[in-house]
Amino acid sequence: MADIPKLTALVGVAAVVGVGGILALPGGTTDEPGGVDISSGDHRLDIVAYAVPKPGFDVIIPGYRETAEGADTGFAQSYGASGDQSRKVARRVPADLVNFSVEPDITRLVKEGIVDEDWKDNVPGDESGTSVPFGSVVSFVTREGNPKGLETWDDLLQPGIQVISPNPASSGSAKWNLLAPYSAWFYSALEEQGDAKNYTAAHEKALNKVSLLVGEHFNVRPKSGREATSTFEQGQGDVLLSYENEAILLDRSGSAIDYLNPPQTFRIENPVAVVNTTEDPEQAESFRDYLFTEDAEKLWASEGFRPGSDLFTPDGSTPVIDSLPAEERDAFSGCEDLYSIDDLSQAFSALAQQNPQLAQKYGLLDDNGDPKTGWSIVDALLFARSDPGSGDPNGAITEIYQQV
């Protein structure tokens, strides 16, 4: 965990894209952000991504095309709910590079043989070690003036509060939105215990509150983060759970909203990978590598994303964002405690060792009998979806969604 200072971003270097709709272009379709043709070139790359980063790619792609390596590269783009996009690529929709909201959506492609197992290794300039060029944190977007006074996760449990968040069955954004309150309640329960940590009790307490949040306050469940934003813009809900970059985009578009980061929130990590079915692997890798360069980091920040070098600094410092003019840094908000997949992975490892029955039920151990790590253990405990008739359990939060 790390304290995050109050941060900010560059003024957008391209026209802000309206947040009301999802762009979903099939491979081979031309997109022209800002009226600039990005489809022409002897090289051609198809990007398949989740819905939210389109404003970032709308400045990243022209930036890459201005480099010597990218000058002769044309692009086609497809955007949509992260899980849906991953399943499309698994069905062999044309793709050269994928960018999804959560790592399990790339893991699916590894299992299908479409992405190499070492896709996270040795990416130049990658501060994360997991091929994450940019990310964000989970934020609250409220009506202007925050009339309900919503600042903490417990505030969302007040009677009558309607929360807008997408469905985790299709959206990676939804998983991040649920990991944030789960972690806040889980670690709060651990702190209340003192030195004798009961991970099972903390897990159950957090799940009880997540069940209340989903069952009584998630009355609308859009498919993707972008659809959730559109739903909130149309007047539904008291608060939108969202990526901080979506909140910044909404604010820049002139919407009558306020946004803040709750004191305890979660680090969002959005990975990229080159697919091994690409017909131009050198160019696909060249574009992937560009996403981690200093020039690209400034472009990510210009659209409200936290570049990887800021997101993964051990001390919570933000060198890219802090280097910007003070009046621009104010687009980013501070937070007290920032939890991560790594934090939960360590806690769930202890939970698995402390509760062998729960570990067996949810498949928290690997073939050697050791606790899984990273997203593997987090997804297994919270979000796994079993095949019908398999007899395998769903993740604990997936079970909550099915019950409500």
Short mmCIF file of C-alpha atoms in Angstrom, two decimals, residues 1 45 51 58 94 96-97 125 151 162 169 219 227 239 261 286 288 319-320 366 374 383:
data_model
loop_
_atom_site.label_atom_id
_atom_site.label_comp_id
_atom_site.label_asym_id
_atom_site.label_seq_id
_atom_site.Cartn_x
_atom_site.Cartn_y
_atom_site.Cartn_z
CA MET A 1 0.00 0.00 0.00
CA LEU A 45 -2.24 -3.43 -36.84
CA ALA A 51 -14.02 0.35 -23.92
CA ASP A 58 -6.74 8.42 -30.00
CA PRO A 94 -8.51 -10.37 -36.14
CA ASP A 96 -2.44 -7.99 -33.36
CA LEU A 97 -2.42 -6.38 -29.92
CA GLY A 125 10.33 0.32 -20.06
CA GLU A 151 -17.11 9.95 0.56
CA GLN A 162 -28.29 4.06 -5.96
CA ALA A 169 -19.64 -11.04 -16.02
CA ASN A 219 -30.04 -1.54 -9.28
CA GLU A 227 -21.90 2.15 -20.73
CA VAL A 239 -22.88 7.81 -7.61
CA ASN A 261 -11.19 9.05 -4.56
CA SER A 286 7.24 -2.09 -31.71
CA ARG A 288 3.55 -2.30 -27.66
CA PRO A 319 7.15 11.62 -11.42
CA VAL A 320 5.33 12.06 -14.73
CA ASP A 366 -1.67 -24.87 -7.54
CA GLY A 374 -1.51 -12.69 -8.35
CA PHE A 383 -14.79 -13.84 -9.63
#
